[in-house]
Tab-separated table of C-alpha atoms in Angstrom:
chain	number	residue	atom	x	y	z
A	1	MET	CA	30.641	-18.270	34.078
A	2	LYS	CA	32.624	-18.479	31.711
A	3	LYS	CA	34.527	-21.649	33.433
A	4	GLN	CA	30.569	-22.980	33.710
A	5	ILE	CA	30.107	-22.490	30.191
A	6	SER	CA	33.356	-24.207	29.215
A	7	ILE	CA	32.593	-27.338	31.616
A	8	ILE	CA	29.085	-27.398	29.892
A	9	PHE	CA	31.144	-27.411	26.497
A	10	ILE	CA	33.854	-30.261	27.607
A	11	ILE	CA	30.589	-32.521	28.386
A	12	ALA	CA	29.044	-32.114	26.018
A	13	LEU	CA	32.054	-32.706	23.473
A	14	VAL	CA	32.506	-36.014	25.214
A	15	THR	CA	29.241	-36.980	24.838
A	16	VAL	CA	28.970	-36.844	21.863
A	17	GLY	CA	32.030	-38.470	20.801
A	18	CYS	CA	30.964	-41.319	22.907
A	19	GLN	CA	27.785	-41.247	21.230
A	20	LYS	CA	29.471	-41.109	17.776
A	21	GLN	CA	31.964	-44.126	18.901
A	22	LYS	CA	28.865	-46.184	20.007
A	23	ASN	CA	27.739	-45.601	16.608
A	24	LYS	CA	30.371	-46.314	15.296
A	25	GLN	CA	30.732	-50.007	16.818
A	26	GLU	CA	27.204	-50.681	16.270
A	27	LYS	CA	27.260	-49.852	13.007
A	28	THR	CA	30.642	-52.350	12.553
A	29	VAL	CA	28.964	-54.837	14.723
A	30	GLU	CA	25.922	-54.638	11.763
A	31	GLU	CA	28.234	-54.966	8.889
A	32	THR	CA	30.222	-58.037	10.894
A	33	MET	CA	27.310	-59.590	11.512
A	34	ALA	CA	26.124	-58.765	7.768
A	35	SER	CA	29.010	-60.159	6.093
A	36	GLN	CA	28.396	-63.940	7.801
A	37	GLU	CA	26.720	-66.660	6.245
A	38	GLY	CA	22.976	-67.397	6.751
A	39	THR	CA	22.072	-63.038	7.113
A	40	PHE	CA	20.197	-61.009	4.163
A	41	GLY	CA	22.904	-59.013	3.462
A	42	TYR	CA	25.411	-62.080	2.867
A	43	ASP	CA	22.923	-63.030	0.596
A	44	LEU	CA	22.775	-59.612	-1.154
A	45	ALA	CA	25.925	-59.191	-1.038
A	46	PHE	CA	26.438	-63.024	-3.357
A	47	LEU	CA	23.277	-62.615	-5.612
A	48	LYS	CA	24.376	-58.815	-7.321
A	49	LYS	CA	27.438	-60.544	-7.815
A	50	TYR	CA	25.648	-62.433	-10.557
A	51	LYS	CA	23.020	-61.370	-11.310
A	52	PRO	CA	21.111	-58.033	-11.245
A	53	VAL	CA	18.824	-57.730	-7.992
A	54	ILE	CA	15.549	-55.901	-7.441
A	55	LEU	CA	14.901	-55.104	-3.384
A	56	LEU	CA	11.936	-54.680	-1.927
A	57	THR	CA	11.006	-53.179	1.081
A	58	ALA	CA	8.141	-53.100	2.809
A	59	PRO	CA	6.192	-49.852	2.990
A	60	ASP	CA	5.806	-49.408	6.898
A	61	ALA	CA	9.021	-51.151	7.683
A	62	GLU	CA	12.522	-50.404	6.256
A	63	LYS	CA	13.986	-53.666	7.382
A	64	SER	CA	11.084	-56.313	6.189
A	65	GLN	CA	12.528	-56.987	2.704
A	66	ALA	CA	13.402	-59.097	-0.319
A	67	ILE	CA	15.561	-60.481	-2.826
A	68	VAL	CA	13.513	-60.748	-6.424
A	69	VAL	CA	15.775	-61.651	-9.578
A	70	ALA	CA	14.202	-61.075	-12.831
A	71	ASP	CA	16.246	-63.751	-14.680
A	72	TYR	CA	15.853	-66.471	-12.709
A	73	GLN	CA	11.798	-66.137	-14.083
A	74	GLY	CA	11.005	-63.107	-11.270
A	75	ARG	CA	11.919	-66.182	-8.479
A	76	VAL	CA	11.882	-64.313	-4.929
A	77	MET	CA	15.401	-65.884	-3.795
A	78	THR	CA	15.491	-64.879	0.180
A	79	SER	CA	13.712	-62.473	2.521
A	80	THR	CA	13.977	-61.088	6.661
A	81	THR	CA	12.441	-59.591	8.818
A	82	SER	CA	15.226	-57.479	10.223
A	83	GLY	CA	17.790	-56.024	7.382
A	84	ASP	CA	21.030	-56.943	6.134
A	85	SER	CA	21.709	-58.400	9.803
A	86	GLY	CA	18.835	-60.596	9.443
A	87	THR	CA	18.356	-64.354	8.905
A	88	SER	CA	17.708	-64.604	5.427
A	89	PHE	CA	14.778	-67.222	4.757
A	90	GLY	CA	15.406	-68.791	1.345
A	91	TRP	CA	17.744	-71.749	0.522
A	92	LEU	CA	20.036	-70.903	-2.147
A	93	ASN	CA	21.945	-73.039	-4.248
A	94	TYR	CA	25.352	-71.165	-3.856
A	95	ALA	CA	27.498	-73.607	-6.042
A	96	LEU	CA	25.219	-73.542	-8.809
A	97	ILE	CA	24.361	-69.839	-9.410
A	98	LYS	CA	28.188	-69.196	-8.700
A	99	SER	CA	29.349	-71.414	-11.607
A	100	GLY	CA	26.611	-70.121	-14.190
A	101	ALA	CA	26.040	-73.080	-15.803
A	102	HIS	CA	22.929	-74.992	-17.035
A	103	LYS	CA	22.144	-78.328	-15.820
A	104	PRO	CA	20.297	-81.028	-17.272
A	105	HIS	CA	16.605	-81.433	-16.123
A	106	ILE	CA	16.212	-78.704	-13.778
A	107	ASN	CA	18.665	-75.260	-12.745
A	108	ALA	CA	17.847	-75.708	-8.920
A	109	LEU	CA	18.768	-71.943	-7.801
A	110	GLY	CA	16.551	-71.541	-4.854
A	111	GLY	CA	14.323	-69.450	-4.109
A	112	GLU	CA	11.754	-68.611	-1.656
A	113	ASP	CA	8.545	-68.177	-4.402
A	114	ARG	CA	9.460	-69.698	-7.592
A	115	PHE	CA	6.940	-69.793	-10.764
A	116	TRP	CA	5.985	-73.215	-12.070
A	117	LEU	CA	3.255	-74.542	-13.891
A	118	SER	CA	1.088	-77.475	-13.385
A	119	PRO	CA	0.842	-80.840	-13.914
A	120	GLU	CA	4.504	-82.734	-13.618
A	121	GLY	CA	3.416	-85.875	-14.842
A	122	GLY	CA	1.277	-87.290	-16.834
A	123	GLN	CA	-0.490	-87.069	-20.660
A	124	PHE	CA	-1.102	-83.068	-19.606
A	125	SER	CA	3.115	-82.821	-18.859
A	126	VAL	CA	4.816	-80.217	-20.285
A	127	TYR	CA	8.218	-81.744	-18.490
A	128	PHE	CA	7.611	-85.308	-20.913
A	129	LYS	CA	7.632	-85.026	-24.492
A	130	LYS	CA	5.160	-86.745	-26.743
A	131	GLY	CA	5.213	-90.574	-25.923
A	132	LYS	CA	8.563	-90.490	-23.811
A	133	PRO	CA	7.883	-92.299	-20.284
A	134	PHE	CA	7.888	-91.400	-16.956
A	135	THR	CA	11.227	-91.998	-15.824
A	136	PHE	CA	14.131	-89.071	-14.246
A	137	GLU	CA	16.357	-89.398	-17.764
A	138	HIS	CA	13.063	-88.353	-19.647
A	139	TRP	CA	12.348	-85.561	-17.173
A	140	GLN	CA	13.139	-82.137	-18.126
A	141	THR	CA	11.723	-78.422	-16.622
A	142	PRO	CA	10.720	-76.312	-19.602
A	143	ALA	CA	13.601	-73.494	-20.537
A	144	VAL	CA	10.561	-70.590	-19.588
A	145	ILE	CA	10.289	-71.727	-15.739
A	146	ASP	CA	14.287	-72.709	-15.550
A	147	SER	CA	16.406	-70.772	-17.521
A	148	GLU	CA	14.982	-67.882	-19.286
A	149	PRO	CA	14.145	-64.503	-17.562
A	150	PHE	CA	11.202	-62.795	-17.356
A	151	GLU	CA	10.859	-59.297	-18.917
A	152	VAL	CA	10.193	-56.602	-15.573
A	153	VAL	CA	6.919	-54.517	-16.641
A	154	SER	CA	7.404	-52.039	-13.610
A	155	SER	CA	9.396	-51.313	-10.458
A	156	GLY	CA	9.102	-49.459	-7.407
A	157	SER	CA	10.227	-49.740	-3.889
A	158	SER	CA	7.802	-52.283	-2.632
A	159	SER	CA	6.686	-54.430	-5.208
A	160	VAL	CA	7.491	-55.062	-8.971
A	161	LYS	CA	5.587	-56.671	-12.024
A	162	PHE	CA	6.404	-58.960	-14.980
A	163	ARG	CA	5.868	-60.872	-17.671
A	164	LYS	CA	6.708	-63.586	-20.445
A	165	THR	CA	5.329	-65.146	-23.661
A	166	THR	CA	6.276	-68.883	-24.559
A	167	ALA	CA	5.063	-71.545	-26.252
A	168	LEU	CA	5.079	-75.164	-24.904
A	169	GLU	CA	3.952	-78.678	-26.242
A	170	ASN	CA	2.886	-81.471	-23.454
A	171	ASN	CA	3.043	-85.172	-23.536
A	172	ALA	CA	-0.175	-85.681	-25.926
A	173	GLY	CA	1.369	-83.466	-28.208
A	174	THR	CA	-0.697	-80.893	-27.896
A	175	LYS	CA	0.606	-76.751	-28.284
A	176	LEU	CA	-0.022	-74.715	-25.403
A	177	ASN	CA	0.603	-70.364	-26.224
A	178	LEU	CA	1.097	-68.630	-22.992
A	179	LEU	CA	1.644	-65.267	-21.123
A	180	ILE	CA	2.572	-65.302	-17.898
A	181	GLU	CA	2.262	-62.381	-16.120
A	182	ARG	CA	3.714	-62.251	-12.308
A	183	GLU	CA	3.777	-59.571	-9.531
A	184	VAL	CA	5.769	-59.452	-6.371
A	185	LYS	CA	4.412	-57.023	-3.396
A	186	MET	CA	5.553	-56.656	-0.149
A	187	LEU	CA	3.059	-56.005	2.606
A	188	SER	CA	2.617	-53.607	5.630
A	189	LYS	CA	1.650	-55.226	9.360
A	190	THR	CA	-2.450	-54.116	8.362
A	191	GLU	CA	-2.391	-56.445	5.589
A	192	ILE	CA	-0.328	-59.434	7.178
A	193	LEU	CA	-2.568	-58.520	9.966
A	194	GLU	CA	-5.756	-58.658	7.352
A	195	ALA	CA	-4.657	-61.292	5.770
A	196	LEU	CA	-4.138	-63.853	8.141
A	197	GLU	CA	-7.058	-62.627	10.587
A	198	VAL	CA	-5.234	-61.909	13.740
A	199	SER	CA	-4.934	-58.941	16.084
A	200	ASP	CA	-1.360	-58.032	16.282
A	201	LEU	CA	2.010	-58.611	15.815
A	202	ASP	CA	3.420	-57.613	19.193
A	203	HIS	CA	6.819	-58.556	20.396
A	204	LEU	CA	7.486	-59.960	16.725
A	205	ARG	CA	9.520	-59.463	13.984
A	206	ALA	CA	7.981	-60.037	10.729
A	207	THR	CA	7.916	-59.848	6.904
A	208	ALA	CA	4.962	-60.965	4.041
A	209	TYR	CA	4.829	-60.820	0.829
A	210	THR	CA	1.910	-61.823	-2.015
A	211	SER	CA	3.111	-63.105	-4.986
A	212	ILE	CA	0.298	-62.679	-7.901
A	213	ASN	CA	0.471	-64.767	-10.584
A	214	SER	CA	-1.668	-65.420	-14.131
A	215	ILE	CA	-1.094	-67.355	-17.106
A	216	THR	CA	-3.711	-66.404	-20.462
A	217	ASN	CA	-3.990	-68.592	-23.289
A	218	THR	CA	-2.997	-67.207	-25.944
A	219	GLY	CA	-3.687	-69.977	-28.767
A	220	ALA	CA	-6.242	-71.937	-29.705
A	221	ASP	CA	-8.639	-73.011	-26.819
A	222	TRP	CA	-7.957	-75.434	-24.722
A	223	ASN	CA	-10.137	-78.892	-23.839
A	224	ARG	CA	-10.145	-81.668	-21.423
A	225	GLU	CA	-8.886	-84.181	-23.937
A	226	THR	CA	-6.041	-82.665	-25.035
A	227	GLY	CA	-4.637	-80.702	-22.082
A	228	THR	CA	-4.866	-77.196	-19.507
A	229	LEU	CA	-2.380	-76.518	-17.144
A	230	GLY	CA	-2.189	-74.861	-13.805
A	231	ILE	CA	0.027	-72.578	-11.707
A	232	TRP	CA	2.481	-73.775	-9.447
A	233	ILE	CA	4.098	-71.592	-6.837
A	234	LEU	CA	6.888	-73.525	-4.699
A	235	GLY	CA	9.078	-72.306	-1.901
A	236	MET	CA	12.172	-73.153	-0.838
A	237	PHE	CA	13.382	-72.631	2.710
A	238	LYS	CA	16.649	-74.197	4.702
A	239	PRO	CA	15.998	-77.070	6.889
A	240	SER	CA	17.141	-78.117	10.962
A	241	PRO	CA	16.707	-80.951	13.425
A	242	LYS	CA	14.286	-79.672	14.331
A	243	THR	CA	11.702	-78.164	11.457
A	244	THR	CA	8.261	-79.531	11.415
A	245	ILE	CA	5.887	-78.585	8.231
A	246	VAL	CA	2.203	-78.390	9.662
A	247	ALA	CA	-0.639	-78.794	7.298
A	248	PRO	CA	-3.634	-78.117	8.173
A	249	PHE	CA	-6.812	-80.248	6.728
A	250	SER	CA	-10.680	-79.707	7.060
A	251	THR	CA	-13.313	-82.982	7.648
A	252	GLU	CA	-15.927	-81.288	6.549
A	253	HIS	CA	-15.844	-83.602	3.428
A	254	ALA	CA	-14.858	-86.423	4.261
A	255	ALA	CA	-13.640	-88.557	7.756
A	256	LYS	CA	-10.342	-88.371	7.542
A	257	PRO	CA	-7.666	-85.965	5.161
A	258	LEU	CA	-7.458	-87.156	1.385
A	259	LEU	CA	-3.429	-87.048	1.836
A	260	THR	CA	-1.171	-88.240	-0.725
A	261	SER	CA	2.110	-89.288	0.739
A	262	ASN	CA	3.603	-91.882	-1.719
A	263	TYR	CA	4.828	-89.891	-4.049
A	264	PHE	CA	8.933	-90.991	-3.391
A	265	GLY	CA	7.333	-94.696	-1.499
A	266	ASP	CA	6.112	-94.625	1.758
A	267	ILE	CA	7.373	-92.477	4.692
A	268	PRO	CA	8.520	-93.863	7.911
A	269	GLY	CA	5.765	-92.853	11.086
A	270	ASP	CA	8.466	-91.308	13.105
A	271	ARG	CA	8.326	-88.457	10.130
A	272	LEU	CA	5.065	-88.182	9.270
A	273	VAL	CA	2.082	-88.239	11.724
A	274	THR	CA	-1.592	-87.193	10.793
A	275	GLY	CA	-2.981	-85.103	14.019
A	276	ASN	CA	-6.429	-84.284	14.342
A	277	ALA	CA	-6.743	-81.249	12.449
A	278	ALA	CA	-3.157	-81.345	10.940
A	279	VAL	CA	-0.692	-83.370	8.780
A	280	PHE	CA	3.150	-83.309	10.123
A	281	LEU	CA	5.651	-83.836	8.028
A	282	LYS	CA	9.871	-83.974	9.149
A	283	ALA	CA	11.838	-81.083	7.719
A	284	ASP	CA	15.440	-81.997	8.468
A	285	GLY	CA	16.526	-82.214	4.458
A	286	LYS	CA	17.796	-85.710	5.336
A	287	PHE	CA	15.334	-88.066	4.033
A	288	ARG	CA	13.262	-87.532	0.776
A	289	SER	CA	9.298	-87.157	1.281
A	290	LYS	CA	6.961	-85.210	-0.187
A	291	ILE	CA	2.730	-85.208	0.598
A	292	GLY	CA	-0.476	-83.349	-1.206
A	293	LEU	CA	-3.735	-82.680	0.276
A	294	SER	CA	-6.797	-82.259	-1.837
A	295	PRO	CA	-8.434	-79.149	-2.421
A	296	LYS	CA	-11.567	-81.092	-0.341
A	297	SER	CA	-8.964	-81.652	2.780
A	298	ALA	CA	-7.008	-78.620	2.855
A	299	LYS	CA	-7.420	-75.120	4.228
A	300	ASN	CA	-6.167	-72.231	2.562
A	301	VAL	CA	-2.922	-72.422	5.006
A	302	ALA	CA	0.037	-74.170	6.091
A	303	GLY	CA	3.520	-73.270	7.452
A	304	SER	CA	6.303	-74.876	9.095
A	305	TYR	CA	8.220	-74.147	12.562
A	306	ASP	CA	12.177	-74.107	13.203
A	307	ALA	CA	12.492	-74.610	16.799
A	308	GLU	CA	15.855	-74.506	16.837
A	309	LYS	CA	15.785	-70.433	15.448
A	310	GLY	CA	12.590	-69.811	16.373
A	311	ILE	CA	11.315	-69.458	12.988
A	312	LEU	CA	7.362	-69.509	12.587
A	313	THR	CA	6.484	-69.791	8.624
A	314	ILE	CA	3.219	-69.347	6.651
A	315	ILE	CA	1.835	-69.944	3.447
A	316	SER	CA	-1.791	-68.503	2.806
A	317	TYR	CA	-3.077	-69.304	-1.009
A	318	ASP	CA	-5.888	-69.119	-3.438
A	319	ILE	CA	-8.191	-72.538	-3.162
A	320	ASP	CA	-11.584	-73.991	-4.969
A	321	GLU	CA	-12.746	-76.347	-3.344
A	322	LYS	CA	-15.042	-77.661	-6.217
A	323	GLY	CA	-12.293	-76.789	-8.773
A	324	GLU	CA	-10.420	-79.128	-10.658
A	325	TYR	CA	-6.678	-79.337	-9.936
A	326	LEU	CA	-4.258	-81.397	-12.415
A	327	LYS	CA	-2.786	-84.208	-11.016
A	328	SER	CA	1.105	-84.394	-11.334
A	329	THR	CA	2.612	-87.646	-10.438
A	330	TRP	CA	4.685	-89.540	-13.179
A	331	GLU	CA	2.742	-91.502	-14.730
A	332	MET	CA	-0.502	-91.723	-17.221
A	333	HIS	CA	-4.114	-90.648	-15.323
A	334	LYS	CA	-7.342	-92.282	-15.744
A	335	ASP	CA	-8.370	-88.468	-14.349
A	336	PRO	CA	-5.985	-85.925	-15.122
A	337	PHE	CA	-7.852	-83.750	-12.885
A	338	GLY	CA	-8.010	-85.144	-9.329
A	339	GLY	CA	-5.004	-83.005	-8.362
A	340	ASP	CA	-3.496	-81.733	-4.632
A	341	VAL	CA	-3.592	-78.034	-4.442
A	342	LEU	CA	-0.764	-78.505	-1.537
A	343	ASN	CA	2.291	-80.479	-1.681
A	344	ALA	CA	5.305	-80.283	1.093
A	345	TYR	CA	8.479	-81.584	-0.246
A	346	ASN	CA	11.451	-82.939	2.211
A	347	ASP	CA	14.587	-82.808	0.836
A	348	GLY	CA	17.520	-86.061	1.329
A	349	PRO	CA	19.659	-87.938	-0.621
A	350	LEU	CA	19.376	-89.830	-3.489
A	351	GLU	CA	19.986	-93.560	-4.059
A	352	ASP	CA	23.585	-92.666	-4.833
A	353	GLY	CA	23.876	-90.615	-2.184
A	354	SER	CA	23.945	-87.445	-4.153
A	355	GLN	CA	21.887	-84.531	-2.755
A	356	MET	CA	20.467	-81.243	-4.465
A	357	GLY	CA	19.802	-79.837	-1.146
A	358	PRO	CA	19.141	-80.271	1.827
A	359	PHE	CA	15.917	-77.783	1.545
A	360	TYR	CA	12.004	-77.933	2.303
A	361	GLU	CA	9.667	-76.950	0.181
A	362	LEU	CA	5.583	-75.374	0.721
A	363	GLU	CA	4.261	-75.431	-2.309
A	364	SER	CA	0.509	-74.434	-3.302
A	365	SER	CA	-1.170	-74.980	-7.188
A	366	SER	CA	-3.988	-73.132	-8.675
A	367	LYS	CA	-7.078	-74.813	-10.436
A	368	THR	CA	-7.175	-75.473	-13.589
A	369	ASP	CA	-9.602	-73.993	-15.640
A	370	ILE	CA	-10.698	-75.092	-19.888
A	371	LEU	CA	-9.201	-71.085	-20.911
A	372	LYS	CA	-10.658	-70.232	-24.616
A	373	LYS	CA	-8.480	-68.109	-26.335
A	374	ASN	CA	-7.485	-64.787	-24.219
A	375	GLU	CA	-9.389	-65.934	-20.856
A	376	LYS	CA	-7.086	-66.089	-17.898
A	377	LEU	CA	-5.869	-67.777	-14.711
A	378	VAL	CA	-4.828	-66.380	-11.578
A	379	HIS	CA	-3.150	-68.181	-8.744
A	380	ARG	CA	-2.441	-66.080	-5.487
A	381	HIS	CA	0.512	-67.360	-2.896
A	382	ASN	CA	1.394	-65.101	0.042
A	383	THR	CA	4.914	-65.631	2.253
A	384	PHE	CA	4.813	-65.023	6.349
A	385	HIS	CA	8.122	-65.213	8.308
A	386	PHE	CA	7.483	-64.545	12.249
A	387	GLU	CA	10.386	-64.332	14.386
A	388	GLY	CA	10.734	-63.238	18.364
A	389	ASP	CA	8.892	-64.044	21.306
A	390	LYS	CA	7.403	-67.691	21.854
A	391	VAL	CA	4.509	-66.746	23.656
A	392	SER	CA	3.451	-64.366	20.531
A	393	LEU	CA	4.299	-67.101	18.199
A	394	ASN	CA	2.619	-69.384	19.634
A	395	LYS	CA	-0.651	-66.853	19.217
A	396	ILE	CA	-0.054	-66.696	15.314
A	397	SER	CA	0.093	-70.451	14.756
A	398	LEU	CA	-2.532	-71.523	16.936
A	399	ALA	CA	-5.169	-68.822	15.040
A	400	VAL	CA	-3.729	-69.764	12.148
A	401	LEU	CA	-2.724	-73.714	11.606
A	402	GLY	CA	-4.823	-74.424	14.635
A	403	VAL	CA	-2.008	-76.578	16.621
A	404	THR	CA	-0.203	-74.515	19.029
A	405	LEU	CA	3.939	-74.651	18.896
A	406	ASP	CA	4.382	-76.950	21.947
A	407	ALA	CA	2.109	-79.435	19.759
A	408	ILE	CA	4.299	-79.276	17.194
A	409	GLU	CA	7.476	-79.762	18.578
A	410	LYS	CA	6.311	-83.176	20.665
A	411	THR	CA	4.864	-84.351	17.263
A	412	PHE	CA	8.502	-85.968	16.477
């Protein structure tokens, strides 16, 4: 009997020892993976070296996480479905962050949800001083949305709130006083299902968050002649040779999509395709190109699919098809209220061969309101990332974007 007990005890010790060794090996593998560039753990460790970070976690999934930095205007720098060893989705400008330098024109630090103001060009622009021409040498991103920190109002495990007061002057010489407020909140699986109106996330890894952004006019009443502002949210992501941007459109108000595709000149046909239900833009980071959809054509969703890594990214946002949207092209506008609600951008080399990225962007803009003093404008922008079984990814793509993954892959 004693001999049997001893044998059982020895077996138990061996089993425990083996399990400990297995756990140690798994932990070592996890730590090794997290130290590799391209992982969330790598980006978290990198950002911590230079700025205080706020790490948010989904309320029901501990590996669904996002990094937010108050000093970078409360922007979401990156996110992941799978914790430290998971893919890091946001594009980061490592060299600029490391240098701590302030660049002329813009500090393109990266990040997959950053707060900006529209319009970029025209008489209501706050990116060009009064009387200055709309040329690159005179373009300057306002410090409040480029280099100044936002104040943290409150912070929890799954959400954080910011605020910032500022005063700006537009190209027409109008002074605008603002209170900016912003909340970033991680979404639960139930909230993801409800937001996208899909039935399940089986066989998929998912992460998602919403940013709720507002501006309050704290100065004189605005008017249509001297200028208004809008909220503009931009997300920067990592390109690949097999990444395609998908911008669904509606033909309810126009037979063809009301598409602007000449922001930086014409886009070749092997990079921009208009299908029956969506516009497709190649997102390989090798050709500078930008598109925009009018609120009368755009749907409240857009996305991208990286067929190389099996990553489906979707954004959704507030849209008002009857609302007025500010035009951002670099010129004086006859109709400054005829702008886009959705923009997508693929980075590429400039004429001198230099390049900021490579990256690609998915962007949404709010409508504009002629705000009286103390009135507020609010814009909500959601970001979703999915990885996993292609059949399950395809269900999400078809349900939300209206196209199959095979159709996306075969476009270019």
